[in-house]
Structure formats: structure tokens, C-alpha cells
Tab-separated table of C-alpha atoms and ligand atoms in Angstrom:
chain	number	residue	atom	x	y	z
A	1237	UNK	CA	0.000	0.000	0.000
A	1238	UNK	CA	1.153	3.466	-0.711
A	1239	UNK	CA	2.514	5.343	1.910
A	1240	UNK	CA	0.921	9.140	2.939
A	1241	UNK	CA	2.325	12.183	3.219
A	1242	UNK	CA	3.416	14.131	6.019
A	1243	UNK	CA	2.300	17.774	5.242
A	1244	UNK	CA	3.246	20.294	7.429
A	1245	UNK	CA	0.868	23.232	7.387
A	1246	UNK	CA	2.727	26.190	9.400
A	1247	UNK	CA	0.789	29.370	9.285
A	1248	UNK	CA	1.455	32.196	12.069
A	1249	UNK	CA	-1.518	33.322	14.098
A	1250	UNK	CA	-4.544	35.005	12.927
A	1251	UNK	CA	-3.465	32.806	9.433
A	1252	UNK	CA	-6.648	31.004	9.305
A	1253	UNK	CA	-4.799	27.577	9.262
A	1254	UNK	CA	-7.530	25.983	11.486
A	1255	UNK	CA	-9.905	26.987	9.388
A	1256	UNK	CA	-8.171	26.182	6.188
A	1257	UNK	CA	-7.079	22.593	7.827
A	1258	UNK	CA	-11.027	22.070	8.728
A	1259	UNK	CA	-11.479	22.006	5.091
A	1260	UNK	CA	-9.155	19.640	3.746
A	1261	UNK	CA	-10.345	17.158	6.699
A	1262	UNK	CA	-13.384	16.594	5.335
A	1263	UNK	CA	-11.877	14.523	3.021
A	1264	UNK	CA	-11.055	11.213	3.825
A	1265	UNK	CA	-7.393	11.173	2.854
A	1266	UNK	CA	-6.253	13.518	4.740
A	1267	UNK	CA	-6.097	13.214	8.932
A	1268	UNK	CA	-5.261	15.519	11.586
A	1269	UNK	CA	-2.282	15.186	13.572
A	1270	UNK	CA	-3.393	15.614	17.170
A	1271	UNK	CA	-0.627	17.856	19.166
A	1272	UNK	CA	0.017	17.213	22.732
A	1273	UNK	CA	0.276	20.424	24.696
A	1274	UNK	CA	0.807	22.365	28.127
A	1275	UNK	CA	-1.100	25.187	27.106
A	1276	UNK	CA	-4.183	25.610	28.644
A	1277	UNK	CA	-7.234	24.440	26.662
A	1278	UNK	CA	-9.017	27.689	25.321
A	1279	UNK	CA	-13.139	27.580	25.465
A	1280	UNK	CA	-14.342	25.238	22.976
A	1281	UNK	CA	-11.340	23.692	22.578
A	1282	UNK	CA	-11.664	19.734	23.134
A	1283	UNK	CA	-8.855	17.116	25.077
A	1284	UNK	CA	-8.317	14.335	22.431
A	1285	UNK	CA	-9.597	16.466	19.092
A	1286	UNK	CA	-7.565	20.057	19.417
A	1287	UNK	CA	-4.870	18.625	21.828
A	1288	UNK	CA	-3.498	16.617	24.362
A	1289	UNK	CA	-3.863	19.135	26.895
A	1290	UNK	CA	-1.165	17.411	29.432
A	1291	UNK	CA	1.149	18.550	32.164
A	1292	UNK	CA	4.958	20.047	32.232
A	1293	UNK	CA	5.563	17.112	33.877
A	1294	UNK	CA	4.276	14.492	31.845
A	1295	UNK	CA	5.629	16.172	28.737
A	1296	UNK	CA	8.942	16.360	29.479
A	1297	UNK	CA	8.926	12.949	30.565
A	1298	UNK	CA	7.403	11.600	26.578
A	1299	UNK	CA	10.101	13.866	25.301
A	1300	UNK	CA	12.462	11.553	27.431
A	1301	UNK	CA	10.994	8.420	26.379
A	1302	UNK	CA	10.933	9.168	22.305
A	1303	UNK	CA	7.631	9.443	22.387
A	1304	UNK	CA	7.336	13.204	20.537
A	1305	UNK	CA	8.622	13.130	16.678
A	1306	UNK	CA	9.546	16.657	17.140
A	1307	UNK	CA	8.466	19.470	19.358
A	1308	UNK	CA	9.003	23.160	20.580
A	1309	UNK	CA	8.618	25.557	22.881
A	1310	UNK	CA	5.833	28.470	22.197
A	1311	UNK	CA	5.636	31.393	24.272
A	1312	UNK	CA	6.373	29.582	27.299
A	1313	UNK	CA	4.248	26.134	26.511
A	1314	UNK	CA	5.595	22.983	25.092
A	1315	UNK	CA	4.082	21.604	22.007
A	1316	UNK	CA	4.779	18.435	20.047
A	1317	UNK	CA	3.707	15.465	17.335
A	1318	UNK	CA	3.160	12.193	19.029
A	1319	UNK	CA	5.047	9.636	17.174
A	1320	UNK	CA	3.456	6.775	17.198
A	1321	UNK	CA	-0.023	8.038	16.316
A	1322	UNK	CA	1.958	9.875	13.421
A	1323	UNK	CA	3.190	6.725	12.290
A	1324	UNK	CA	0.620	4.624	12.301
A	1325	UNK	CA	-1.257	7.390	9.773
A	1326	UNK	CA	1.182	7.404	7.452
A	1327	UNK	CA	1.371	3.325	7.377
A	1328	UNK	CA	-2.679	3.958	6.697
A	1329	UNK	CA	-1.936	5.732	3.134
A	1330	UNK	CA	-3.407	8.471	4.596
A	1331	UNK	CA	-1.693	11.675	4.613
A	1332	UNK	CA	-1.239	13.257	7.705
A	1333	UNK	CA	-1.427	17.241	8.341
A	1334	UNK	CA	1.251	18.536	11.315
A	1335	UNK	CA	-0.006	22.207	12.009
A	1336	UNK	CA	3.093	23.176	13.497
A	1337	UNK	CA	5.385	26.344	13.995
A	1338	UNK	CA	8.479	27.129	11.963
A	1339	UNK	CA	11.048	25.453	14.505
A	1340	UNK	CA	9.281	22.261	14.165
A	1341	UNK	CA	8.756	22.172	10.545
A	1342	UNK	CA	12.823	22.946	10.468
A	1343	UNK	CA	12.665	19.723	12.607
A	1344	UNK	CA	10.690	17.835	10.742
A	1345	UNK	CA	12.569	18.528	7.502
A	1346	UNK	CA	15.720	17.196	8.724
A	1347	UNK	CA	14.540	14.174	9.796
A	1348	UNK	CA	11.725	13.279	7.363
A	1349	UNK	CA	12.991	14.698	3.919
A	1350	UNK	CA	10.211	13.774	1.988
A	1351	UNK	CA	7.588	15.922	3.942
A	1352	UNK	CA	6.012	18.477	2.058
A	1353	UNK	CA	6.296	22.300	4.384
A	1354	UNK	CA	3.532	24.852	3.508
A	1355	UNK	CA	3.397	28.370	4.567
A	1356	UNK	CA	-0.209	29.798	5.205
A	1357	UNK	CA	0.483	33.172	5.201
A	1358	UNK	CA	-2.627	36.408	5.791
A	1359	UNK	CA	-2.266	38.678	2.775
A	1360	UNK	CA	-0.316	41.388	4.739
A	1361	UNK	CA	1.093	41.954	8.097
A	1362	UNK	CA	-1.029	44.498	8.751
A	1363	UNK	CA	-4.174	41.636	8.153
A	1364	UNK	CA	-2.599	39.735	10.579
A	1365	UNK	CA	-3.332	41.733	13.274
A	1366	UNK	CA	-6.048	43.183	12.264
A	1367	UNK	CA	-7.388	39.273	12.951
A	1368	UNK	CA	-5.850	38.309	15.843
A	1369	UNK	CA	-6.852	41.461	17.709
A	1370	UNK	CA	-10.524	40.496	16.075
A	1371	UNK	CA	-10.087	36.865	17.479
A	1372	UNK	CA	-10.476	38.543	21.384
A	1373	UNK	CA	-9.105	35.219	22.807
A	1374	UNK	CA	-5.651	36.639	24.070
A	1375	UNK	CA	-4.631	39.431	26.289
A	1376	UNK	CA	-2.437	42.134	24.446
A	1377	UNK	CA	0.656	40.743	26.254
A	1378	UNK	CA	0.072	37.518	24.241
A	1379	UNK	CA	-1.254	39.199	21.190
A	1380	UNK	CA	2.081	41.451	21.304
A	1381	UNK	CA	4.353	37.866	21.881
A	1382	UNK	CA	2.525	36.405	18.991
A	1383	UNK	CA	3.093	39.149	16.622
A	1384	UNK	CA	6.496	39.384	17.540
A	1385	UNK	CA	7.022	35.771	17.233
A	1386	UNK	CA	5.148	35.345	13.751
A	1387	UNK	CA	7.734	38.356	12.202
A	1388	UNK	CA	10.425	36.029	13.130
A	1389	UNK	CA	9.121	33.077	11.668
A	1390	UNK	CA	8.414	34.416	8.340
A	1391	UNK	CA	11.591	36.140	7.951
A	1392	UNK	CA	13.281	33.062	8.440
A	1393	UNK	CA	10.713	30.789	6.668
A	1394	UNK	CA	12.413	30.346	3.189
A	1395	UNK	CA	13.024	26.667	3.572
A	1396	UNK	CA	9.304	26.021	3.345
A	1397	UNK	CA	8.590	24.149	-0.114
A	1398	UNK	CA	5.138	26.055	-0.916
A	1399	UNK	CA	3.637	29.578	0.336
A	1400	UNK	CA	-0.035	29.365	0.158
A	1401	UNK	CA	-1.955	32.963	0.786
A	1402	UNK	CA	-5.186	32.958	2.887
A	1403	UNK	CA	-7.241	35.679	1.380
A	1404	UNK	CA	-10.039	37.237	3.814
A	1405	UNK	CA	-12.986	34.965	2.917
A	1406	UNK	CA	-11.219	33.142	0.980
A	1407	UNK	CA	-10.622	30.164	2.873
A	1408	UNK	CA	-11.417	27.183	0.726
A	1409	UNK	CA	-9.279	28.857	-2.227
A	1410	UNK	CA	-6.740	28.343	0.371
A	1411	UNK	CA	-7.307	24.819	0.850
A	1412	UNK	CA	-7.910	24.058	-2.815
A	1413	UNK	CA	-4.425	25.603	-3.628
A	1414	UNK	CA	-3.094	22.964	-0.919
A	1415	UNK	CA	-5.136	20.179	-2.372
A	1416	UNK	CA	-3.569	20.635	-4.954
A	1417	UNK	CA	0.019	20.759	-4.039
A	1418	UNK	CA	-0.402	17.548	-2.515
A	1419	UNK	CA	-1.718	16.002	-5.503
A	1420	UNK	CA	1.175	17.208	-7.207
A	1421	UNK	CA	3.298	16.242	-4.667
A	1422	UNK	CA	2.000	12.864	-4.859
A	1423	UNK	CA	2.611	12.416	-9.019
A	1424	UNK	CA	5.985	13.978	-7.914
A	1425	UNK	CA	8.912	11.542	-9.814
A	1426	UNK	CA	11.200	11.582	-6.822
A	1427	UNK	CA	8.327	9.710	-5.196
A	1428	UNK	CA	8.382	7.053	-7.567
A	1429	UNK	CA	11.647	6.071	-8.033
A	1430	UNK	CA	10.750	2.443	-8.627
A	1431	UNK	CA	8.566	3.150	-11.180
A	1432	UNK	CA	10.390	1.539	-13.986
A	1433	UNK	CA	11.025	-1.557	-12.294
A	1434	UNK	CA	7.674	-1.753	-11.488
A	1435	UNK	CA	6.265	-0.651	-15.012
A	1436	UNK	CA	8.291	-3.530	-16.654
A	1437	UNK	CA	7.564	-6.046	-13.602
A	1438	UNK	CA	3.995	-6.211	-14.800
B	40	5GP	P1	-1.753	27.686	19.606
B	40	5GP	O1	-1.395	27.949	21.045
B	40	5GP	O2	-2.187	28.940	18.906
B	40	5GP	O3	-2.739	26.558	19.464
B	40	5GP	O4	-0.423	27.188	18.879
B	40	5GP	C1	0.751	27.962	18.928
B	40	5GP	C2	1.686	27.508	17.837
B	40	5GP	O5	2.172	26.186	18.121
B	40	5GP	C3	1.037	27.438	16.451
B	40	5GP	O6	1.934	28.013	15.516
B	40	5GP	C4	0.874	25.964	16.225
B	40	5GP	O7	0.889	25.639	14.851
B	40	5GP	C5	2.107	25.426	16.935
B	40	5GP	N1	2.001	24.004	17.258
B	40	5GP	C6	0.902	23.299	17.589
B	40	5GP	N2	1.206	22.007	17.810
B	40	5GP	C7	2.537	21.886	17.590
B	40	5GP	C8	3.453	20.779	17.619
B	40	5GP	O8	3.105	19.627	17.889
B	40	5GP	N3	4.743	21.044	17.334
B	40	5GP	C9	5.186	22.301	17.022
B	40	5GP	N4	6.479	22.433	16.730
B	40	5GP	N5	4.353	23.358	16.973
B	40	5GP	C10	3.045	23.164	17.260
């Protein structure tokens, strides 16, 4: 069986990658790579779906064990990709979406060379925080720590295969444009490097 892809999806906040994400996982080849997390949960937010909402404690001790395939620290929380739950996905033939920050999709690059990094960017800056001020869900301290982190990350975000742009209300564009990078991606000839062998075999 063919193996999926691991697609990271990296977008900074108030880039509408949850959103963007929701739509692509409405498909069935596509599933979501749950995060664990010591942040706490935010309202709405559900243990098990949006995160492993778990302790300091208990985190540093899976890091320990090999349990996380990568992870990072975010404004003072941990955050990272359970490995065996990524693996088993990918085994599936499904591909598997890691909505992660820049430092982890660095991560993930050097030790999985085959995954395919996408940048979700807003339009402008400026839209950026236009939308997370309009979010209301952080203080300004945190809106401030986010901004500042999200200039970093895109000034340093060249490695990234794709940049995707999530236009204001334009959300399943977005996804479509992702859709079909990964279909591309998937036809892509350093994928099928057997394919001779194979072509001839039958
Ligand atoms: P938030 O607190 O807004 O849910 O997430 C903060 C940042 O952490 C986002 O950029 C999100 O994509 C990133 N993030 C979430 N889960 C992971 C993870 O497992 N690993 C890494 N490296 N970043 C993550």
C-alpha cells in the first residue's frame, strides 16, 4: 500500500490555518495530527480532538521516552507530534497534516525529507493583526508575543517548499491551492523512483 504524506501546514496566528485545515479534513485522505500540549485548553477547545492538553511534567517525561517526533517551545508552553499516532497514519496511506510552527517544521525537515512544508500566510502583516486582535481570545501581552514571534518566523521561513496565501474569505481557495500541491506532490517523480522496475515487472 502506498505510503501518505506528512504535510506540514505552518501558518502564524490570525493565518486562518484551522480553518483552512477544517477544510481539507473533510476529506477522507487527509487526517489531523493531534498535538500534545501544556497550554491551557481555550473555550471550545476539546482534550483528544484540538490537543493533548497534558502537564509540564508528563511532557517532558514523553520527550524523554521518544515518544514526541519533534516538538518546541511556544511562548512559554511545550508543544509536540506524538510519534506513534503519526506513524501509524502514514502506514494507513493516509496523509497526515502537522499544524506546526516554523522550529518544528525545520525539525521535521531534517529528519523526514520527503515531507512536504507549507506556509499559510494572511495577505499582509497588517491583516494579521487586524485578525488576531478580532479573534479577542488573548490578552495584548500575548497578542504582542505572537506578533512578535510570527515576524520572526516568516523572515526566516524560506526553507518552506510552498507559500499558500489565505485571502479574507477566501478560505477554501486556500485549501484548494493545498489540495492541490499535494496532488502534485504525490505524481511527484522523486516519489516514484521504482517506477520503472515496477512498469516492466507487470
Ligand atoms: P496555539 O497555542 O495557537 O494553538 O499554537 C501555537 C503555535 O504552536 C502554532 O503556531 C501551532 O501551529 C504550533 N504548534 C501546535 N502544535 C505543535 C506541535 O506539535 N509542534 C510544534 N512544533 N508546533 C506546534
Amino acid at each position: 500500500m502506498k505510503q501518505g504524506l506528512m504535510i506540514v501546514v505552518s501558518g502564524p496566528a490570525g493565518s486562518g490555518k484551522g480553518t483552512v485545515n477544517a477544510h481539507l479534513l473533510q476529506t477522507e485522505d487527509f487526517v489531523y495530527s493531534v498535538s500534545a500540549t501544556t497550554r491551557a485548553p481555550r473555550p471550545g477547545e476539546i482534550d483528544g480532538v484540538n490537543y493533548h492538553f497534558i502537564s509540564r511534567e508528563e511532557f517532558l517525561a514523553r520527550i524523554e521516552s521518544g515518544d514526541m517526533l519533534e516538538y518546541t517551545q511556544y511562548c512559554e508552553n511545550f508543544y509536540g507530534t506524538p510519534r506513534k499516532e503519526a506513524e501509524e497514519v502514514l502506514a494507513s496511506g493516509k496523509n497526515l497534516i502537522l499544524e506546526i510552527e516554523v522550529e518544528g517544521a525545520r525539525n521535521v525537515k531534517k529528519k523526514f525529507p520527503d515531507a512536504v512544508l507549507i506556509l499559510l500566510l494572511p495577505p499582509s502583516f497588517a491583516v494579521q493583526e487586524a485578525r488576531l486582535r478580532g479573534r479577542g481570545t488573548e490578552t495584548e501581552d500575548k497578542i504582542l508575543a505572537r506578533l512578535e514571534r510570527a515576524k520572526e518566523e516568516i523572515a526566516e521561513a524560506d526553507f518552506y517548499d510552498y507559500v499558500v496565501y489565505n485571502y479574507d474569505g477566501r478560505d477554501l481557495d486556500a485549501a484548494e491551492d493545498i489540495l492541490a500541491i499535494v496532488r502534485a506532490e504525490h505524481h511527484s517523480m522523486r516519489r516514484h523512483k521504482k517506477m520503472a522496475d515496477s512498469y516492466f515487472a507487470c
